[in-house]
Short mmCIF file of N, CA and C and ligand atoms in Angstrom, two decimals:
data_model
loop_
_atom_site.label_atom_id
_atom_site.label_comp_id
_atom_site.label_asym_id
_atom_site.label_seq_id
_atom_site.Cartn_x
_atom_site.Cartn_y
_atom_site.Cartn_z
N UNK J 1 0.94 -1.14 -0.05
CA UNK J 1 0.00 0.11 -0.05
C UNK J 1 0.83 1.25 -0.04
N UNK J 2 0.34 2.25 -0.80
CA UNK J 2 1.09 3.53 -0.85
C UNK J 2 1.03 4.24 0.47
N UNK J 3 1.97 4.92 0.84
CA UNK J 3 1.84 5.77 2.11
C UNK J 3 1.11 7.04 1.77
N UNK J 4 0.37 7.61 2.82
CA UNK J 4 -0.33 8.77 2.58
C UNK J 4 0.62 10.01 2.15
N UNK J 5 1.77 9.84 2.72
CA UNK J 5 2.66 11.03 2.27
C UNK J 5 3.01 11.03 0.74
N UNK J 6 3.30 9.81 0.26
CA UNK J 6 3.59 9.58 -1.11
C UNK J 6 2.52 10.11 -2.06
N UNK J 7 1.39 9.50 -1.64
CA UNK J 7 0.22 9.81 -2.20
C UNK J 7 -0.03 11.26 -2.51
N UNK J 8 0.08 12.06 -1.41
CA UNK J 8 -0.05 13.50 -1.31
C UNK J 8 0.97 14.28 -2.10
N UNK J 9 2.28 13.74 -2.25
CA UNK J 9 3.23 14.36 -2.97
C UNK J 9 2.93 14.37 -4.41
N UNK J 10 2.55 13.29 -4.96
CA UNK J 10 2.16 13.12 -6.33
C UNK J 10 0.88 14.13 -6.71
N UNK J 11 -0.02 14.21 -5.74
CA UNK J 11 -1.09 15.20 -6.02
C UNK J 11 -0.58 16.66 -6.11
N UNK J 12 0.34 16.94 -5.16
CA UNK J 12 0.89 18.33 -5.08
C UNK J 12 1.69 18.63 -6.41
N UNK J 13 2.44 17.60 -6.76
CA UNK J 13 3.21 17.68 -7.87
C UNK J 13 2.33 18.07 -9.18
N UNK J 14 1.28 17.31 -9.26
CA UNK J 14 0.30 17.44 -10.51
C UNK J 14 -0.19 18.87 -10.36
N UNK J 15 -0.65 19.27 -9.13
CA UNK J 15 -1.34 20.70 -8.94
C UNK J 15 -0.25 21.71 -9.45
N UNK J 16 0.91 21.74 -8.99
CA UNK J 16 2.09 22.57 -9.46
C UNK J 16 2.16 22.64 -10.90
N UNK J 17 2.25 21.53 -11.62
CA UNK J 17 2.38 21.37 -13.00
C UNK J 17 1.12 22.13 -13.62
N UNK J 18 -0.07 21.96 -13.09
CA UNK J 18 -1.25 22.43 -13.71
C UNK J 18 -1.31 24.04 -13.52
N UNK J 19 -0.73 24.42 -12.24
CA UNK J 19 -0.65 25.81 -12.20
C UNK J 19 0.44 26.57 -12.99
N UNK J 20 1.56 25.90 -13.40
CA UNK J 20 2.43 26.35 -14.42
C UNK J 20 1.73 26.55 -15.66
N UNK J 21 0.89 25.41 -16.05
CA UNK J 21 0.21 25.47 -17.43
C UNK J 21 -0.70 26.74 -17.46
N UNK J 22 -1.46 26.81 -16.28
CA UNK J 22 -2.33 27.98 -16.17
C UNK J 22 -1.67 29.30 -16.44
N UNK J 23 -0.37 29.45 -15.72
CA UNK J 23 0.45 30.64 -15.85
C UNK J 23 0.80 30.88 -17.34
N UNK J 24 1.20 29.90 -18.16
CA UNK J 24 1.64 30.01 -19.45
C UNK J 24 0.44 30.40 -20.27
N UNK J 25 -0.85 29.78 -19.91
CA UNK J 25 -2.05 30.05 -20.63
C UNK J 25 -2.53 31.57 -20.41
N UNK J 26 -2.11 32.16 -19.29
CA UNK J 26 -2.52 33.43 -18.97
C UNK J 26 -1.50 34.35 -19.84
N UNK J 27 -0.34 34.04 -19.85
CA UNK J 27 0.63 34.82 -20.56
C UNK J 27 0.24 34.88 -22.13
N UNK J 28 -0.17 33.77 -22.60
CA UNK J 28 -0.63 33.51 -23.95
C UNK J 28 -1.89 34.40 -24.17
N UNK J 29 -2.80 34.32 -23.25
CA UNK J 29 -4.05 35.17 -23.25
C UNK J 29 -3.73 36.60 -23.45
N UNK J 30 -2.89 37.07 -22.59
CA UNK J 30 -2.47 38.51 -22.58
C UNK J 30 -1.97 38.96 -23.89
N UNK J 31 -1.13 38.19 -24.50
CA UNK J 31 -0.46 38.52 -25.78
C UNK J 31 -1.66 38.59 -26.89
N UNK J 32 -2.50 37.60 -26.88
CA UNK J 32 -3.46 37.48 -27.97
C UNK J 32 -4.57 38.60 -27.74
N UNK J 33 -4.90 38.88 -26.41
CA UNK J 33 -5.89 39.95 -26.27
C UNK J 33 -5.39 41.25 -26.68
N UNK J 34 -4.06 41.60 -26.26
CA UNK J 34 -3.40 42.89 -26.60
C UNK J 34 -3.42 43.09 -28.14
N UNK J 35 -3.03 42.00 -28.89
CA UNK J 35 -2.94 42.09 -30.23
C UNK J 35 -4.35 42.39 -30.91
N UNK J 36 -5.40 41.56 -30.33
CA UNK J 36 -6.79 41.95 -30.85
C UNK J 36 -7.20 43.24 -30.71
N UNK J 37 -6.98 43.65 -29.35
CA UNK J 37 -7.45 44.99 -29.04
C UNK J 37 -6.88 46.05 -29.82
N UNK J 38 -5.64 45.95 -30.02
CA UNK J 38 -4.82 46.94 -30.76
C UNK J 38 -5.25 47.08 -32.26
N UNK J 39 -5.89 46.00 -32.80
CA UNK J 39 -6.38 45.99 -34.13
C UNK J 39 -7.73 46.50 -34.43
N UNK J 40 -8.61 46.48 -33.47
CA UNK J 40 -9.97 46.80 -33.59
C UNK J 40 -10.03 48.20 -33.76
N UNK J 41 -10.91 48.62 -34.80
CA UNK J 41 -11.13 50.06 -35.04
C UNK J 41 -12.63 50.36 -35.03
N UNK J 42 -13.53 49.61 -35.50
CA UNK J 42 -14.84 49.76 -35.73
C UNK J 42 -15.88 49.12 -34.85
N UNK J 43 -15.29 48.52 -33.76
CA UNK J 43 -16.20 47.75 -32.81
C UNK J 43 -15.89 48.15 -31.46
N UNK J 44 -16.16 49.31 -30.97
CA UNK J 44 -15.69 49.78 -29.73
C UNK J 44 -16.25 49.06 -28.49
N UNK J 45 -17.40 48.46 -28.53
CA UNK J 45 -17.94 47.76 -27.39
C UNK J 45 -17.08 46.46 -27.13
N UNK J 46 -16.71 45.80 -28.24
CA UNK J 46 -15.85 44.60 -28.10
C UNK J 46 -14.46 44.99 -27.60
N UNK J 47 -13.97 46.17 -28.10
CA UNK J 47 -12.71 46.43 -27.71
C UNK J 47 -12.54 46.87 -26.15
N UNK J 48 -13.55 47.43 -25.65
CA UNK J 48 -13.79 47.86 -24.27
C UNK J 48 -13.89 46.57 -23.50
N UNK J 49 -14.46 45.69 -23.89
CA UNK J 49 -14.70 44.31 -23.17
C UNK J 49 -13.40 43.61 -23.09
N UNK J 50 -12.62 43.66 -24.27
CA UNK J 50 -11.32 43.05 -24.25
C UNK J 50 -10.30 43.71 -23.44
N UNK J 51 -10.39 45.15 -23.46
CA UNK J 51 -9.50 45.90 -22.54
C UNK J 51 -9.67 45.55 -21.11
N UNK J 52 -10.88 45.44 -20.73
CA UNK J 52 -11.33 45.09 -19.28
C UNK J 52 -10.68 43.58 -19.01
N UNK J 53 -10.81 42.78 -19.86
CA UNK J 53 -10.25 41.43 -19.61
C UNK J 53 -8.78 41.32 -19.73
N UNK J 54 -8.17 42.32 -20.38
CA UNK J 54 -6.68 42.33 -20.31
C UNK J 54 -6.23 42.50 -18.94
N UNK J 55 -6.90 43.63 -18.31
CA UNK J 55 -6.54 43.97 -16.91
C UNK J 55 -6.76 42.73 -15.98
N UNK J 56 -7.99 42.02 -16.12
CA UNK J 56 -8.22 40.93 -15.46
C UNK J 56 -7.16 39.67 -15.66
N UNK J 57 -6.75 39.65 -16.88
CA UNK J 57 -5.83 38.61 -17.12
C UNK J 57 -4.46 38.79 -16.60
N UNK J 58 -4.02 39.98 -16.63
CA UNK J 58 -2.70 40.47 -15.87
C UNK J 58 -2.76 40.14 -14.41
N UNK J 59 -3.91 40.39 -13.87
CA UNK J 59 -4.04 40.05 -12.45
C UNK J 59 -4.10 38.71 -12.23
N UNK J 60 -4.75 37.89 -13.05
CA UNK J 60 -4.84 36.41 -12.87
C UNK J 60 -3.46 35.72 -12.88
N UNK J 61 -2.59 36.29 -13.89
CA UNK J 61 -1.20 35.76 -13.87
C UNK J 61 -0.50 36.01 -12.65
N UNK J 62 -0.71 37.19 -12.03
CA UNK J 62 0.07 37.55 -10.79
C UNK J 62 -0.55 36.52 -9.63
N UNK J 63 -1.84 36.29 -9.68
CA UNK J 63 -2.39 35.44 -8.65
C UNK J 63 -1.94 34.07 -8.70
N UNK J 64 -1.86 33.58 -9.94
CA UNK J 64 -1.32 32.15 -10.10
C UNK J 64 0.14 32.08 -9.72
N UNK J 65 0.99 33.15 -10.01
CA UNK J 65 2.31 33.17 -9.71
C UNK J 65 2.47 33.16 -8.21
N UNK J 66 1.65 33.85 -7.50
CA UNK J 66 1.48 33.79 -5.95
C UNK J 66 1.26 32.30 -5.50
N UNK J 67 0.39 31.55 -6.10
CA UNK J 67 0.16 30.27 -5.72
C UNK J 67 1.37 29.48 -5.95
N UNK J 68 2.13 29.63 -7.11
CA UNK J 68 3.31 28.81 -7.40
C UNK J 68 4.49 29.16 -6.34
N UNK J 69 4.36 30.45 -5.85
CA UNK J 69 5.59 30.83 -5.09
C UNK J 69 5.26 30.49 -3.57
N UNK J 70 4.06 29.95 -3.19
CA UNK J 70 3.77 29.41 -1.94
C UNK J 70 4.49 28.01 -1.90
N UNK J 71 4.57 27.40 -3.10
CA UNK J 71 5.36 26.21 -3.13
C UNK J 71 6.86 26.26 -3.37
N UNK J 72 7.22 27.25 -4.09
CA UNK J 72 8.63 27.35 -4.55
C UNK J 72 8.97 28.82 -4.67
N UNK J 73 9.63 29.41 -3.59
CA UNK J 73 9.79 30.82 -3.51
C UNK J 73 10.56 31.24 -4.63
N UNK J 74 11.37 30.55 -5.33
CA UNK J 74 12.15 30.98 -6.44
C UNK J 74 11.50 30.89 -7.82
N UNK J 75 10.18 30.57 -7.75
CA UNK J 75 9.55 30.47 -9.26
C UNK J 75 9.48 31.72 -9.88
N UNK J 76 9.91 31.54 -11.15
CA UNK J 76 9.75 32.75 -12.10
C UNK J 76 9.03 32.19 -13.26
N UNK J 77 8.16 33.09 -13.97
CA UNK J 77 7.49 32.70 -15.13
C UNK J 77 8.18 32.85 -16.37
N UNK J 78 9.39 32.92 -16.31
CA UNK J 78 10.15 33.35 -17.56
C UNK J 78 10.09 32.17 -18.74
N UNK J 79 9.88 30.84 -18.25
CA UNK J 79 9.80 29.78 -19.13
C UNK J 79 8.31 29.92 -19.92
N UNK J 80 7.60 30.79 -19.56
CA UNK J 80 6.26 30.91 -20.18
C UNK J 80 6.42 31.67 -21.64
N UNK J 81 7.60 32.28 -21.80
CA UNK J 81 7.89 33.09 -23.09
C UNK J 81 7.59 32.28 -24.31
N UNK J 82 7.85 31.05 -24.38
CA UNK J 82 7.41 30.09 -25.59
C UNK J 82 6.01 30.37 -25.91
N UNK J 83 5.20 30.19 -24.89
CA UNK J 83 3.65 30.45 -25.11
C UNK J 83 3.33 31.83 -25.61
N UNK J 84 4.01 32.81 -25.17
CA UNK J 84 3.92 34.17 -25.69
C UNK J 84 4.15 34.26 -27.24
N UNK J 85 5.32 33.74 -27.64
CA UNK J 85 5.59 33.64 -28.95
C UNK J 85 4.62 33.03 -29.96
N UNK J 86 4.05 31.82 -29.40
CA UNK J 86 3.10 31.07 -30.10
C UNK J 86 1.77 31.96 -30.26
N UNK J 87 1.38 32.56 -29.22
CA UNK J 87 0.22 33.51 -29.37
C UNK J 87 0.43 34.66 -30.39
N UNK J 88 1.55 35.27 -30.38
CA UNK J 88 1.91 36.16 -31.39
C UNK J 88 1.56 35.60 -32.71
N UNK J 89 2.22 34.49 -32.98
CA UNK J 89 2.06 33.85 -34.28
C UNK J 89 0.62 33.59 -34.71
N UNK J 90 -0.21 33.08 -33.60
CA UNK J 90 -1.76 33.02 -33.93
C UNK J 90 -2.32 34.12 -34.25
N UNK J 91 -2.04 35.10 -33.44
CA UNK J 91 -2.73 36.60 -33.61
C UNK J 91 -2.37 37.13 -35.00
N UNK J 92 -1.24 36.99 -35.39
CA UNK J 92 -0.77 37.43 -36.75
C UNK J 92 -1.50 36.64 -37.84
N UNK J 93 -1.72 35.38 -37.65
CA UNK J 93 -2.33 34.57 -38.55
C UNK J 93 -3.78 35.00 -38.82
N UNK J 94 -4.48 35.51 -37.63
CA UNK J 94 -5.75 36.04 -37.80
C UNK J 94 -5.80 37.33 -38.62
N UNK J 95 -4.75 38.01 -38.81
CA UNK J 95 -4.71 39.23 -39.55
C UNK J 95 -4.97 39.00 -41.02
N UNK J 96 -4.70 37.73 -41.41
CA UNK J 96 -4.69 37.46 -42.95
C UNK J 96 -6.16 37.36 -43.36
N UNK J 97 -7.11 37.18 -42.48
CA UNK J 97 -8.53 36.86 -43.02
C UNK J 97 -9.36 38.06 -43.10
N UNK J 98 -10.29 38.03 -44.00
CA UNK J 98 -11.06 39.26 -44.09
C UNK J 98 -12.26 39.40 -43.14
N UNK J 99 -12.43 38.37 -42.32
CA UNK J 99 -13.40 38.37 -41.31
C UNK J 99 -12.75 38.31 -39.99
N UNK J 100 -11.59 39.01 -39.94
CA UNK J 100 -10.75 38.88 -38.72
C UNK J 100 -11.60 39.19 -37.37
N UNK J 101 -12.44 40.22 -37.28
CA UNK J 101 -13.11 40.64 -36.12
C UNK J 101 -13.95 39.43 -35.65
N UNK J 102 -14.72 38.69 -36.54
CA UNK J 102 -15.57 37.72 -36.32
C UNK J 102 -14.83 36.49 -35.80
N UNK J 103 -13.76 36.02 -36.60
CA UNK J 103 -12.86 34.98 -36.20
C UNK J 103 -12.25 35.13 -34.87
N UNK J 104 -11.83 36.40 -34.61
CA UNK J 104 -11.10 36.75 -33.32
C UNK J 104 -12.19 36.48 -32.10
N UNK J 105 -13.45 36.88 -32.29
CA UNK J 105 -14.26 36.68 -31.30
C UNK J 105 -14.68 35.21 -31.15
N UNK J 106 -14.70 34.46 -32.10
CA UNK J 106 -14.90 33.05 -32.25
C UNK J 106 -13.75 32.45 -31.44
N UNK J 107 -12.53 32.75 -31.76
CA UNK J 107 -11.41 32.08 -31.10
C UNK J 107 -11.31 32.57 -29.61
N UNK J 108 -11.68 33.72 -29.40
CA UNK J 108 -11.64 34.21 -27.94
C UNK J 108 -12.60 33.39 -27.11
N UNK J 109 -13.85 33.11 -27.69
CA UNK J 109 -14.90 32.32 -26.94
C UNK J 109 -14.18 30.80 -26.69
N UNK J 110 -13.67 30.26 -27.75
CA UNK J 110 -12.90 29.00 -27.49
C UNK J 110 -11.91 29.04 -26.40
N UNK J 111 -11.14 30.14 -26.52
CA UNK J 111 -9.93 30.34 -25.50
C UNK J 111 -10.53 30.38 -24.05
N UNK J 112 -11.63 31.17 -23.80
CA UNK J 112 -12.24 31.46 -22.50
C UNK J 112 -12.72 30.05 -21.92
N UNK J 113 -13.23 29.24 -22.89
CA UNK J 113 -13.72 27.82 -22.44
C UNK J 113 -12.47 26.94 -22.00
N UNK J 114 -11.39 27.04 -22.74
CA UNK J 114 -10.26 26.25 -22.27
C UNK J 114 -9.81 26.77 -20.95
N UNK J 115 -9.89 28.22 -20.70
CA UNK J 115 -9.49 28.62 -19.41
C UNK J 115 -10.57 28.10 -18.32
N UNK J 116 -11.86 28.04 -18.64
CA UNK J 116 -12.83 27.50 -17.73
C UNK J 116 -12.53 26.17 -17.31
N UNK J 117 -12.23 25.31 -18.31
CA UNK J 117 -11.98 23.90 -18.05
C UNK J 117 -10.77 23.82 -17.13
N UNK J 118 -9.66 24.75 -17.43
CA UNK J 118 -8.39 24.57 -16.77
C UNK J 118 -8.68 25.04 -15.23
N UNK J 119 -9.44 26.05 -14.99
CA UNK J 119 -9.60 26.41 -13.52
C UNK J 119 -10.59 25.49 -12.77
N UNK J 120 -11.52 24.79 -13.48
CA UNK J 120 -12.27 23.88 -12.95
C UNK J 120 -11.52 22.70 -12.48
N UNK J 121 -10.46 22.23 -13.26
CA UNK J 121 -9.50 21.13 -12.83
C UNK J 121 -8.64 21.63 -11.63
N UNK J 122 -8.10 22.81 -11.75
CA UNK J 122 -7.26 23.32 -10.69
C UNK J 122 -8.10 23.42 -9.32
N UNK J 123 -9.33 23.73 -9.33
CA UNK J 123 -10.05 23.86 -8.19
C UNK J 123 -10.21 22.49 -7.55
N UNK J 124 -10.49 21.57 -8.38
CA UNK J 124 -10.59 20.04 -7.90
C UNK J 124 -9.26 19.64 -7.30
N UNK J 125 -8.23 19.91 -8.02
CA UNK J 125 -6.88 19.37 -7.53
C UNK J 125 -6.57 20.16 -6.13
N UNK J 126 -6.83 21.41 -6.15
CA UNK J 126 -6.52 22.20 -4.93
C UNK J 126 -7.23 21.56 -3.78
N UNK J 127 -8.41 21.39 -4.01
CA UNK J 127 -9.38 20.77 -3.05
C UNK J 127 -8.76 19.44 -2.49
N UNK J 128 -8.32 18.66 -3.51
CA UNK J 128 -7.83 17.28 -3.11
C UNK J 128 -6.55 17.34 -2.32
N UNK J 129 -5.78 18.39 -2.34
CA UNK J 129 -4.69 18.44 -1.48
C UNK J 129 -4.88 19.34 -0.25
N UNK J 130 -6.05 19.82 -0.08
CA UNK J 130 -6.24 20.78 0.98
C UNK J 130 -5.66 22.11 0.89
N UNK J 131 -5.38 22.68 -0.30
CA UNK J 131 -4.94 23.93 -0.46
C UNK J 131 -5.97 24.96 -0.79
N UNK J 132 -6.52 25.49 0.32
CA UNK J 132 -7.72 26.22 0.22
C UNK J 132 -7.48 27.66 -0.46
N UNK J 133 -6.17 28.31 -0.29
CA UNK J 133 -5.86 29.43 -0.77
C UNK J 133 -5.80 29.37 -2.37
N UNK J 134 -5.16 28.36 -2.85
CA UNK J 134 -5.10 28.19 -4.25
C UNK J 134 -6.69 27.93 -4.72
N UNK J 135 -7.32 27.16 -4.09
CA UNK J 135 -8.72 26.85 -4.44
C UNK J 135 -9.42 28.22 -4.60
N UNK J 136 -9.39 29.07 -3.72
CA UNK J 136 -10.08 30.40 -3.61
C UNK J 136 -9.72 31.14 -4.64
N UNK J 137 -8.34 31.23 -5.06
CA UNK J 137 -7.84 32.01 -6.01
C UNK J 137 -8.44 31.66 -7.42
N UNK J 138 -8.42 30.22 -7.58
CA UNK J 138 -8.97 29.73 -8.86
C UNK J 138 -10.51 29.87 -9.06
N UNK J 139 -11.17 29.89 -7.95
CA UNK J 139 -12.64 30.08 -7.97
C UNK J 139 -12.87 31.52 -8.44
N UNK J 140 -12.03 32.39 -7.93
CA UNK J 140 -12.23 33.95 -8.15
C UNK J 140 -11.93 34.14 -9.67
N UNK J 141 -10.87 33.54 -10.14
CA UNK J 141 -10.50 33.70 -11.47
C UNK J 141 -11.59 33.13 -12.41
N UNK J 142 -11.97 31.87 -12.05
CA UNK J 142 -13.11 31.19 -12.87
C UNK J 142 -14.32 31.97 -13.03
N UNK J 143 -14.68 32.85 -12.04
CA UNK J 143 -15.83 33.88 -12.39
C UNK J 143 -15.63 34.89 -13.43
N UNK J 144 -14.37 35.29 -13.57
CA UNK J 144 -13.97 36.24 -14.62
C UNK J 144 -14.03 35.59 -16.11
N UNK J 145 -13.47 34.24 -16.13
CA UNK J 145 -13.55 33.67 -17.28
C UNK J 145 -14.91 33.29 -17.89
N UNK J 146 -15.81 32.92 -16.95
CA UNK J 146 -17.26 32.55 -17.26
C UNK J 146 -17.88 33.81 -17.77
N UNK J 147 -17.63 35.04 -17.07
CA UNK J 147 -18.22 36.24 -17.40
C UNK J 147 -17.76 36.64 -18.83
N UNK J 148 -16.53 36.61 -19.08
CA UNK J 148 -16.02 36.83 -20.48
C UNK J 148 -16.45 35.93 -21.46
N UNK J 149 -16.58 34.56 -21.23
CA UNK J 149 -17.15 33.60 -22.19
C UNK J 149 -18.70 33.93 -22.47
N UNK J 150 -19.36 34.16 -21.43
CA UNK J 150 -20.86 34.52 -21.51
C UNK J 150 -20.91 35.78 -22.36
N UNK J 151 -20.12 36.99 -22.00
CA UNK J 151 -20.40 38.12 -22.84
C UNK J 151 -20.02 37.96 -24.40
N UNK J 152 -19.08 37.06 -24.63
CA UNK J 152 -18.70 36.94 -25.99
C UNK J 152 -19.88 36.07 -26.66
N UNK J 153 -20.34 35.09 -26.22
CA UNK J 153 -21.34 34.23 -26.77
C UNK J 153 -22.61 35.05 -26.93
N UNK J 154 -23.04 35.99 -25.92
CA UNK J 154 -24.16 36.81 -26.14
C UNK J 154 -23.92 37.93 -27.14
N UNK J 155 -22.81 38.36 -27.37
CA UNK J 155 -22.54 39.44 -28.36
C UNK J 155 -22.15 38.95 -29.66
N UNK J 156 -22.01 37.59 -29.89
CA UNK J 156 -21.58 37.15 -31.27
C UNK J 156 -22.62 37.42 -32.25
N UNK J 157 -23.98 37.38 -32.02
CA UNK J 157 -24.94 37.62 -33.16
C UNK J 157 -24.80 39.10 -33.52
N UNK J 158 -24.89 40.07 -32.66
CA UNK J 158 -24.79 41.55 -33.02
C UNK J 158 -23.51 41.82 -33.55
N UNK J 159 -22.37 41.23 -33.16
CA UNK J 159 -21.11 41.59 -33.86
C UNK J 159 -21.09 40.98 -35.19
N UNK J 160 -21.67 39.83 -35.34
CA UNK J 160 -21.80 39.30 -36.82
C UNK J 160 -22.63 40.21 -37.68
N UNK J 161 -23.70 40.67 -37.18
CA UNK J 161 -24.69 41.45 -37.88
C UNK J 161 -24.03 42.89 -38.17
N UNK J 162 -23.22 43.49 -37.36
CA UNK J 162 -22.51 44.79 -37.50
C UNK J 162 -21.45 44.51 -38.60
N UNK J 163 -20.70 43.33 -38.40
CA UNK J 163 -19.74 43.06 -39.44
C UNK J 163 -20.37 42.84 -40.86
N UNK J 164 -21.43 42.14 -40.93
CA UNK J 164 -22.06 41.90 -42.27
C UNK J 164 -22.60 43.29 -42.82
N UNK J 165 -22.99 44.09 -41.96
CA UNK J 165 -23.65 45.29 -42.36
C UNK J 165 -22.49 46.28 -43.10
N UNK J 166 -21.42 46.32 -42.39
CA UNK J 166 -20.17 47.01 -42.91
C UNK J 166 -19.72 46.40 -44.13
N UNK J 167 -19.54 45.06 -44.10
CA UNK J 167 -19.03 44.34 -45.37
C UNK J 167 -19.79 44.50 -46.52
N UNK J 168 -21.06 44.74 -46.38
CA UNK J 168 -22.04 44.89 -47.68
C UNK J 168 -21.99 46.41 -48.07
N UNK J 169 -21.23 47.33 -47.35
CA UNK J 169 -21.10 48.68 -47.89
C UNK J 169 -19.87 48.79 -48.86
N UNK J 170 -20.01 49.57 -49.84
CA UNK J 170 -18.88 49.79 -50.73
C UNK J 170 -17.80 50.81 -49.96
N UNK J 171 -16.60 50.50 -50.01
CA UNK J 171 -15.63 51.44 -49.43
C UNK J 171 -15.65 51.60 -47.99
N UNK J 172 -16.19 50.40 -47.20
CA UNK J 172 -16.21 50.57 -45.86
C UNK J 172 -15.43 49.47 -45.19
N UNK J 173 -14.43 49.67 -44.37
CA UNK J 173 -13.71 48.56 -43.77
C UNK J 173 -14.41 47.82 -42.79
N UNK J 174 -14.56 46.51 -42.94
CA UNK J 174 -15.43 45.62 -41.94
C UNK J 174 -14.65 44.85 -41.01
N UNK J 175 -13.49 44.31 -41.50
CA UNK J 175 -12.66 43.31 -40.86
C UNK J 175 -12.21 43.76 -39.49
N UNK J 176 -11.88 45.01 -39.23
CA UNK J 176 -11.34 45.37 -37.93
C UNK J 176 -12.06 46.63 -37.35
MG1 MG K 201 -7.56 34.09 -17.95
FE1 FE K 202 -9.76 34.70 -19.88
#
């Protein structure tokens, strides 16, 4: 039989790994959202919501860093740079399409749901090892991810309509 101590170590190891994944995910989110917001010209409501979520995302990364530092005081998020570069590539790829604003909101909704799944997993893992501080942090972050996902889903129809209205006008830019 496995000792209780060994079992607990494996669970903590996994929790720390998933916290690192979440930190990389937030770094990627910040890069993508910044790129998106900087490109938007004709859809101020979407830009304002993204700007709000950039602030939330920066704070989320700091909160997750705090959770990691409670396990390892020397933790630094430097290795997350790879994720940032990848996100930049993805955001640049999105600029090639003529329905960039719609595709961006679509991908944004997908990304928020990835975040929702990640924090749901982290909450369960934190609970499993009795890390109430990490659990509370992840519950707080989850609320923001759900709010962003809900907002995007609720606004996709009117964004699509606004895009199509502009796209149908001659000499009017619609994609951003
Ligand atoms: Mg996030
Ligand atoms: Fe998010």
